[in-house]
mmCIF file of C-alpha atoms in Angstrom:
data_model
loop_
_atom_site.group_PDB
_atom_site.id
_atom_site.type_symbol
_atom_site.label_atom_id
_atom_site.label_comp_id
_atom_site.label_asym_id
_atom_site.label_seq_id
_atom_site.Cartn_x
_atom_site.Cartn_y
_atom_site.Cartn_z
ATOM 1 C CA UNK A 1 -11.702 13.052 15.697
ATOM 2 C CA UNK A 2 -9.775 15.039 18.211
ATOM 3 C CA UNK A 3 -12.929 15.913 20.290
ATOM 4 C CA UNK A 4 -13.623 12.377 20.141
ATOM 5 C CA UNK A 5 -16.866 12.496 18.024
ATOM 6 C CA UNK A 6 -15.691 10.410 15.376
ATOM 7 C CA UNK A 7 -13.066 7.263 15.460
ATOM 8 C CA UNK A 8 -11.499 7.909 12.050
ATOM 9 C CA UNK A 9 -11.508 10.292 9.029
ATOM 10 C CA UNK A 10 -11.747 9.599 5.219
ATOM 11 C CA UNK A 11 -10.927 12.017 2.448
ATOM 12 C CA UNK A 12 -11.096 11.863 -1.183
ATOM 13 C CA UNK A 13 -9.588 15.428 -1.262
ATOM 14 C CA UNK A 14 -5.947 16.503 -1.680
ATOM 15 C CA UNK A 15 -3.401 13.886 -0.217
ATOM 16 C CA UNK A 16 -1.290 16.955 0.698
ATOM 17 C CA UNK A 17 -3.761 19.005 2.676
ATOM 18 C CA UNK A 18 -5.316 15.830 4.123
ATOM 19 C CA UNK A 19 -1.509 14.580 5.460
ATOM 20 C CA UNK A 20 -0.823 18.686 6.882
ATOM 21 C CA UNK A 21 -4.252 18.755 8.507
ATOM 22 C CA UNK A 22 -3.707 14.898 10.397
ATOM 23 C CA UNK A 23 -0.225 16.346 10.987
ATOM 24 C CA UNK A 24 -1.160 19.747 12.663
ATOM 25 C CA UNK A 25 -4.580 18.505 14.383
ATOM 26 C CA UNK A 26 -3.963 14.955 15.287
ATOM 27 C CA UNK A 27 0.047 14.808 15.166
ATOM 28 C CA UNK A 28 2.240 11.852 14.950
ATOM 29 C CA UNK A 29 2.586 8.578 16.674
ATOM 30 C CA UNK A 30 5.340 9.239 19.277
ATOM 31 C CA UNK A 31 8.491 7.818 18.328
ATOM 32 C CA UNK A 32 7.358 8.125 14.365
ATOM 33 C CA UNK A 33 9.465 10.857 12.556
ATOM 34 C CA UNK A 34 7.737 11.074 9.493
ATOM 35 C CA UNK A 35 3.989 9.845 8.043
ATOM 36 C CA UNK A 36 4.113 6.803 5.627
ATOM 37 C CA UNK A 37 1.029 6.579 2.842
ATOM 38 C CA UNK A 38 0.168 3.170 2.744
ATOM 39 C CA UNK A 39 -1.282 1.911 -1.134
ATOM 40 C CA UNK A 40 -2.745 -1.711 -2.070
ATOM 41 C CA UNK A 41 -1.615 -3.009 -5.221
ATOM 42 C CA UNK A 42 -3.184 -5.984 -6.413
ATOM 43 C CA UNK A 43 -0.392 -8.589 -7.515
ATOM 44 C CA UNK A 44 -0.563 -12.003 -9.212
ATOM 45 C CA UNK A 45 0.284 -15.838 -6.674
ATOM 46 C CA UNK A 46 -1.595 -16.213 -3.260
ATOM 47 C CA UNK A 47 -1.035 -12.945 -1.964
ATOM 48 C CA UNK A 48 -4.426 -11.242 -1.837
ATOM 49 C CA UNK A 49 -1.947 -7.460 -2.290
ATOM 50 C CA UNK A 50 0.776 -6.003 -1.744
ATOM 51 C CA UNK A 51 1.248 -3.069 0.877
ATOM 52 C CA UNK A 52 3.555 -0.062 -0.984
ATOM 53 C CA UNK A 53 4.720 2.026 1.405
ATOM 54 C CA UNK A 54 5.575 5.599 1.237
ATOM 55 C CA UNK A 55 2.862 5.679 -1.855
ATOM 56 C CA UNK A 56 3.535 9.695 -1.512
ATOM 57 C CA UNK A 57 3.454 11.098 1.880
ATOM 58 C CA UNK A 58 6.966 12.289 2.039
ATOM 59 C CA UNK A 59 8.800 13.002 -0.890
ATOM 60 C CA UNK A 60 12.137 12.395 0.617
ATOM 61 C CA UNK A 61 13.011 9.686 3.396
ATOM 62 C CA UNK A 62 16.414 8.771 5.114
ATOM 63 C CA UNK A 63 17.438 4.927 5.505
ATOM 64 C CA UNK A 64 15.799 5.424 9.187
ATOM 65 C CA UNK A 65 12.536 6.539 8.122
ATOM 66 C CA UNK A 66 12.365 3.248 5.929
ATOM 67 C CA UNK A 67 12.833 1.073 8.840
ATOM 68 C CA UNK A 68 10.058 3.146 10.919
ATOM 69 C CA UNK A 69 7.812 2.783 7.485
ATOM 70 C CA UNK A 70 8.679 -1.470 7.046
ATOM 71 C CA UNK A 71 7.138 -1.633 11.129
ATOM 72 C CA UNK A 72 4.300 0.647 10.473
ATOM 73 C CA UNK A 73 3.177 -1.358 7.125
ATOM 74 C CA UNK A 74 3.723 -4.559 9.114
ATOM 75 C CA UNK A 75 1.418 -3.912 11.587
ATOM 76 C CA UNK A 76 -1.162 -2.550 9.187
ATOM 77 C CA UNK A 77 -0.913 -6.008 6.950
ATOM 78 C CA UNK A 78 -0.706 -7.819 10.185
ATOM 79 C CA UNK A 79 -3.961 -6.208 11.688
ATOM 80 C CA UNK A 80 -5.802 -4.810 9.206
ATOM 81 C CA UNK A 81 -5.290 -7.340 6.415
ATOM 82 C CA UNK A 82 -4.577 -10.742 8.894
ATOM 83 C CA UNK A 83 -1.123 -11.148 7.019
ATOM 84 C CA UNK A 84 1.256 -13.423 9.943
ATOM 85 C CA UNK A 85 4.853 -12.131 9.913
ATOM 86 C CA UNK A 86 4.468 -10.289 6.242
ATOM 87 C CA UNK A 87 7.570 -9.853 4.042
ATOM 88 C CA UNK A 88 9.392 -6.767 3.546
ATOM 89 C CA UNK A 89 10.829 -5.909 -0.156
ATOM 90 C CA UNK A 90 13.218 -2.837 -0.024
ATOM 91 C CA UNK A 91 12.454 -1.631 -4.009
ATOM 92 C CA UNK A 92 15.957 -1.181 -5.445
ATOM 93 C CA UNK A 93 17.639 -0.701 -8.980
ATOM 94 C CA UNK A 94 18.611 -4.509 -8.558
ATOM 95 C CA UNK A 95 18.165 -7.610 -6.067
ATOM 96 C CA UNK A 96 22.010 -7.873 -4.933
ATOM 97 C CA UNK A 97 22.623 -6.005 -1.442
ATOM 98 C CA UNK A 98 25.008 -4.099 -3.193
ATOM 99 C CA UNK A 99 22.759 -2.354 -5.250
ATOM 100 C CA UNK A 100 21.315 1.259 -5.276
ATOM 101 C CA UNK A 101 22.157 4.394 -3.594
ATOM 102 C CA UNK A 102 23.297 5.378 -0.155
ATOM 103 C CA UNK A 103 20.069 5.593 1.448
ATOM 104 C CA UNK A 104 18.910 1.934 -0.197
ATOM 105 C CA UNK A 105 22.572 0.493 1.128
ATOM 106 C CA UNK A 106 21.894 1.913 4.753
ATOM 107 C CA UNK A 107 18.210 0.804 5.005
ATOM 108 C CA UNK A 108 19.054 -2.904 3.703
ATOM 109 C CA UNK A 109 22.306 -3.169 6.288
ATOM 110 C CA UNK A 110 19.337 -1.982 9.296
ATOM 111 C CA UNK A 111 16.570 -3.967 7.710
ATOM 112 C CA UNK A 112 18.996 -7.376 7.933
ATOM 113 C CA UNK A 113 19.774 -6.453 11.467
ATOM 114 C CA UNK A 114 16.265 -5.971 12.526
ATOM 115 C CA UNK A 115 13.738 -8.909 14.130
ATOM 116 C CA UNK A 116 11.496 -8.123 10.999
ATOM 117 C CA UNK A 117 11.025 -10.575 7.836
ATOM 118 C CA UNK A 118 13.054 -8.878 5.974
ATOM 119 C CA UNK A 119 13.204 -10.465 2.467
ATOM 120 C CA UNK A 120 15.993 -8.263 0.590
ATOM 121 C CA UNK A 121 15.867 -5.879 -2.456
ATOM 122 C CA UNK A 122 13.367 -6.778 -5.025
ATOM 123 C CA UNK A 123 12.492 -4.576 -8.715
ATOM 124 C CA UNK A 124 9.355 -2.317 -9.834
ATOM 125 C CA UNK A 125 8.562 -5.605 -11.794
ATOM 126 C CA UNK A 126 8.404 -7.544 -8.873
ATOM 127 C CA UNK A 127 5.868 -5.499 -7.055
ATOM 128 C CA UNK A 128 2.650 -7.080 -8.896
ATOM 129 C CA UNK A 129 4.145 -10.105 -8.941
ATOM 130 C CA UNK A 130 3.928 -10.567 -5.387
ATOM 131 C CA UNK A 131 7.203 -11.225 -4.222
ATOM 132 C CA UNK A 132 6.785 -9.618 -0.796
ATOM 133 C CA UNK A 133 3.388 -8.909 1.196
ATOM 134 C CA UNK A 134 5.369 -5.158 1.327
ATOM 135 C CA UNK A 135 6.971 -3.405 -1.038
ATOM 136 C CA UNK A 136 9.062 -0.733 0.905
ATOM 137 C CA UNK A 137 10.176 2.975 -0.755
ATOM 138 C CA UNK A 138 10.704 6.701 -0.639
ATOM 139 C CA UNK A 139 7.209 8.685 -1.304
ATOM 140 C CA UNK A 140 8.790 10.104 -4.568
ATOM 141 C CA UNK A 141 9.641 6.441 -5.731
ATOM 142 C CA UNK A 142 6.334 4.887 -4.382
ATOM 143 C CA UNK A 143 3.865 7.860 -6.008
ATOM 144 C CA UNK A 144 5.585 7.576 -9.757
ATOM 145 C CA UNK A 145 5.319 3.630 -9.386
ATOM 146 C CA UNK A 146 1.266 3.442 -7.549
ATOM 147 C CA UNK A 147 0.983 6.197 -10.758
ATOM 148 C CA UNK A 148 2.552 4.544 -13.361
ATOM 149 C CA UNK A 149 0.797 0.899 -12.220
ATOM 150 C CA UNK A 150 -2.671 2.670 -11.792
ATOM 151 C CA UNK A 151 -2.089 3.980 -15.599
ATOM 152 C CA UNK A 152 -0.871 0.517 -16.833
ATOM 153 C CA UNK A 153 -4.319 -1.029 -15.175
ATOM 154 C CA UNK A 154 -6.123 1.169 -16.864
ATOM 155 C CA UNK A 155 -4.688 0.228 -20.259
ATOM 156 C CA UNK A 156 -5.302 -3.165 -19.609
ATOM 157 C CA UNK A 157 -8.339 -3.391 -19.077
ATOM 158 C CA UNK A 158 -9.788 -1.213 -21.625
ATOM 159 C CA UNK A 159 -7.685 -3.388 -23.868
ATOM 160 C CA UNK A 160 -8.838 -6.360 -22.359
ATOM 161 C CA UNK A 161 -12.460 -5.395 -23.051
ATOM 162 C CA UNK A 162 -11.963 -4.236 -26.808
ATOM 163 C CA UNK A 163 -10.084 -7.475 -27.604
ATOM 164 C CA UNK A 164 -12.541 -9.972 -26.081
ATOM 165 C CA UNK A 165 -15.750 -8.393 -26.260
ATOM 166 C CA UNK A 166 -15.431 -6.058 -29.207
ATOM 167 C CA UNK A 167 -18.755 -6.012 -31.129
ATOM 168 C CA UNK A 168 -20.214 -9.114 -29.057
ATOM 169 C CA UNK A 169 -21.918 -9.184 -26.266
ATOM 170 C CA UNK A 170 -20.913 -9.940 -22.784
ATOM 171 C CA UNK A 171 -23.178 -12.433 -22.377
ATOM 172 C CA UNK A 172 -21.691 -14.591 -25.269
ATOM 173 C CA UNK A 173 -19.910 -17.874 -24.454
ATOM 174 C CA UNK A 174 -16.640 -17.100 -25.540
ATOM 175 C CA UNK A 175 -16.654 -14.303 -22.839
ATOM 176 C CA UNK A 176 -18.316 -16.124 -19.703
ATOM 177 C CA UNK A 177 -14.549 -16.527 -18.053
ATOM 178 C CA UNK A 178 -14.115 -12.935 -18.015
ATOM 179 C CA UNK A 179 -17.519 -12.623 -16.592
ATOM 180 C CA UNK A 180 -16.982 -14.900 -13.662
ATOM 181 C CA UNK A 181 -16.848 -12.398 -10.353
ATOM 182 C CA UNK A 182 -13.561 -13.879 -9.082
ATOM 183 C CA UNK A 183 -12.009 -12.210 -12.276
ATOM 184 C CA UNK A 184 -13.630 -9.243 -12.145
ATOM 185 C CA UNK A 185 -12.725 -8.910 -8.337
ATOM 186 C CA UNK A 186 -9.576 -9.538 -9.409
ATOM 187 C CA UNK A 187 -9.331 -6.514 -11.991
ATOM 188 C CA UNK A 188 -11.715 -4.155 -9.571
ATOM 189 C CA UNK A 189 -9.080 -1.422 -9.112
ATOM 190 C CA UNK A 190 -11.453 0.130 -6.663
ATOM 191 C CA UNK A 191 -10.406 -1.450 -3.746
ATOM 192 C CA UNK A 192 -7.161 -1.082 -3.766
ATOM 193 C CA UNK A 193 -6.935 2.928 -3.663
ATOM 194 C CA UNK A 194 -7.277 3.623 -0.294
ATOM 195 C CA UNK A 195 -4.571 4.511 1.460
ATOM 196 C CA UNK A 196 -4.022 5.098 5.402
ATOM 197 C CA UNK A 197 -1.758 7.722 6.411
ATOM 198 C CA UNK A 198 0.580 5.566 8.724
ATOM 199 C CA UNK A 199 2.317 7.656 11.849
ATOM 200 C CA UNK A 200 -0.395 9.703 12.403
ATOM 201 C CA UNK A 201 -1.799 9.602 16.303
ATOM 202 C CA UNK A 202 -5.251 8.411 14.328
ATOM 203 C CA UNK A 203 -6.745 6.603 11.648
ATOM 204 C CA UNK A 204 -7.091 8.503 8.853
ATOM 205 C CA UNK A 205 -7.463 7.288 4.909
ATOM 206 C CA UNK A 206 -7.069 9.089 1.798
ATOM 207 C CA UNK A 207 -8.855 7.361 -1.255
ATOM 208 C CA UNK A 208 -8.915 8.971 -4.524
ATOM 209 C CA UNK A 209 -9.501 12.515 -5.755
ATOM 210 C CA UNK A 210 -12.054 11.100 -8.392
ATOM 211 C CA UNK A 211 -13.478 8.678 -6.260
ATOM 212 C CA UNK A 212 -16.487 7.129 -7.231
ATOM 213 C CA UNK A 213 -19.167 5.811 -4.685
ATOM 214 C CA UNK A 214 -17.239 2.262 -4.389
ATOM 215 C CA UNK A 215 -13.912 3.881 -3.571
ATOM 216 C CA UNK A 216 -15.503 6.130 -0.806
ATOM 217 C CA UNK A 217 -17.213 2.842 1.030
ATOM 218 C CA UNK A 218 -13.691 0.375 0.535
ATOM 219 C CA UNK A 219 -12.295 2.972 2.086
ATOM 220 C CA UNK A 220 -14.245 3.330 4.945
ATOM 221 C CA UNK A 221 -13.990 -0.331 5.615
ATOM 222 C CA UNK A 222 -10.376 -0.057 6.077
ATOM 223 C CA UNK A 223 -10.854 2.949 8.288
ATOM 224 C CA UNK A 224 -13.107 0.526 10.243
ATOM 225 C CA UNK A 225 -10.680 -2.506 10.428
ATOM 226 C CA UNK A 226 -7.938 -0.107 11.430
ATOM 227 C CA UNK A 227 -10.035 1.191 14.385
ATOM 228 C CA UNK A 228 -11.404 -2.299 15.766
ATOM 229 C CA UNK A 229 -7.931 -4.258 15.480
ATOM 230 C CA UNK A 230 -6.507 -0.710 17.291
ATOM 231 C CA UNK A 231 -3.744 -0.313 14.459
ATOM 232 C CA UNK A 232 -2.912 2.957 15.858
ATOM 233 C CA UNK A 233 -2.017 1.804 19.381
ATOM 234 C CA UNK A 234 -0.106 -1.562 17.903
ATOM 235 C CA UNK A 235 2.124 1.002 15.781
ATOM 236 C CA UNK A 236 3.361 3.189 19.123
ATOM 237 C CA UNK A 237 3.602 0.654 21.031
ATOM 238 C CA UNK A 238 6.581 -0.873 18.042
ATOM 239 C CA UNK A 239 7.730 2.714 17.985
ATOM 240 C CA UNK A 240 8.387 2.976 21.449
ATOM 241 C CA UNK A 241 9.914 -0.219 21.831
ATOM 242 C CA UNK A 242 12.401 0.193 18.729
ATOM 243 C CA UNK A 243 13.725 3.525 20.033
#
């Protein structure tokens, strides 16, 4: 990518060593202080998913950094997922702008102040709900939640198939509605783990570390969407304006 031989990068290695080697070859957008991980979740309503961002990049994050992450993931929803004007959810301990710590007090007091759609606090319960197109963190607080949802998925739908199906077949007529592909697309975790590395002077994605053959190409077609709507470009250009 920095000779120019290739438009984007996509790793199923170690989010770590991927975000130090985008970091030290590629560096950051100018006017970006730190990289953002950006995760799907899939989430119940109209919203197709929700953008959780920092899903791990940086462990620790000032009330600045938030505001620099809320621009970055609205650019990504609004160009690489055709989302107009998306919402922004600061994740709190509670909805009232009262709530939560120093850092959550100072980012919510900026966030109301800034031209963005800036929805308020919301809860970890209201992330897969769908309250806001983004659900906006720290990258300790977004990798224990993307974790701990991923985990809860998982239970679910191994329950889901040893209480419906059990000894019958799929093909029986009590289970055609969990057959039907809308359903199944719904429940397809696959798609949602891949994750751009937002503030990086580049497109570059980070998809699973056991990522089978479907992760690998969903992620790809991100990279791709993130290239041809020139994500990268929208995101300094918001930078440089905001500073």
């Amino acid at each position: 990518m920095k000779r120019g031989e290739a438009d984007a990068v996509v790793s199923a290695g170690s989010t770590g060593a991927t975000m130090a080697a985008a970091l030290l070859v590629l560096g950051r957008v100018r006017g970006i202080d730190r990289p953002a991980l950006c995760g799907m979740l899939p989430v119940l309503g109209e919203r197709p998913a929700t953008c959780l961002l920092d899903a791990g990049a940086t462990m620790d994050a000032d009330a600045r950094n938030l505001v620099q992450y809320a621009r970055m993931a609205t650019w990504f929803m609004e160009k690489v997922h055709g989302t107009k004007s998306p919402s922004i959810g600061l994740i709190n301990v509670g909805e009232e702008p009262e709530k939560g710590d120093k850092i959550r007090l100072e980012a919510h007091a900026l966030l109301s102040a800034s031209d963005m759609n800036f929805y308020g606090n919301i809860e970890g319960r209201d992330v897969l709900r769908g309250v806001t197109d983004i659900a906006l963190c720290d990258g300790f607080t977004g990798n224990v939640l993307a974790k701990g949802l991923e985990g809860a998925l998982d239970v679910v739908q191994v329950g889901i198939r040893g209480d419906i199906f059990g000894g019958r077949s799929e093909s029986s007529p009590r289970c055609s509605r969990i057959r039907d592909p809308e359903v199944r697309h719904r429940f397809d975790y696959d798609q949602y783990v891949s994750a751009p590395l937002l503030g990086i002077a580049g497109v570059s994605v980070v998809t699973h570390g056991r990522a089978r053959a479907s992760m690998v190409r969903w992620a790809i077609a991100v990279a791709e969407r993130a290239v041809s709507s020139r994500l990268v470009e929208a995101i300094g250009s918001s930078a440089a304006t905001a500073a």
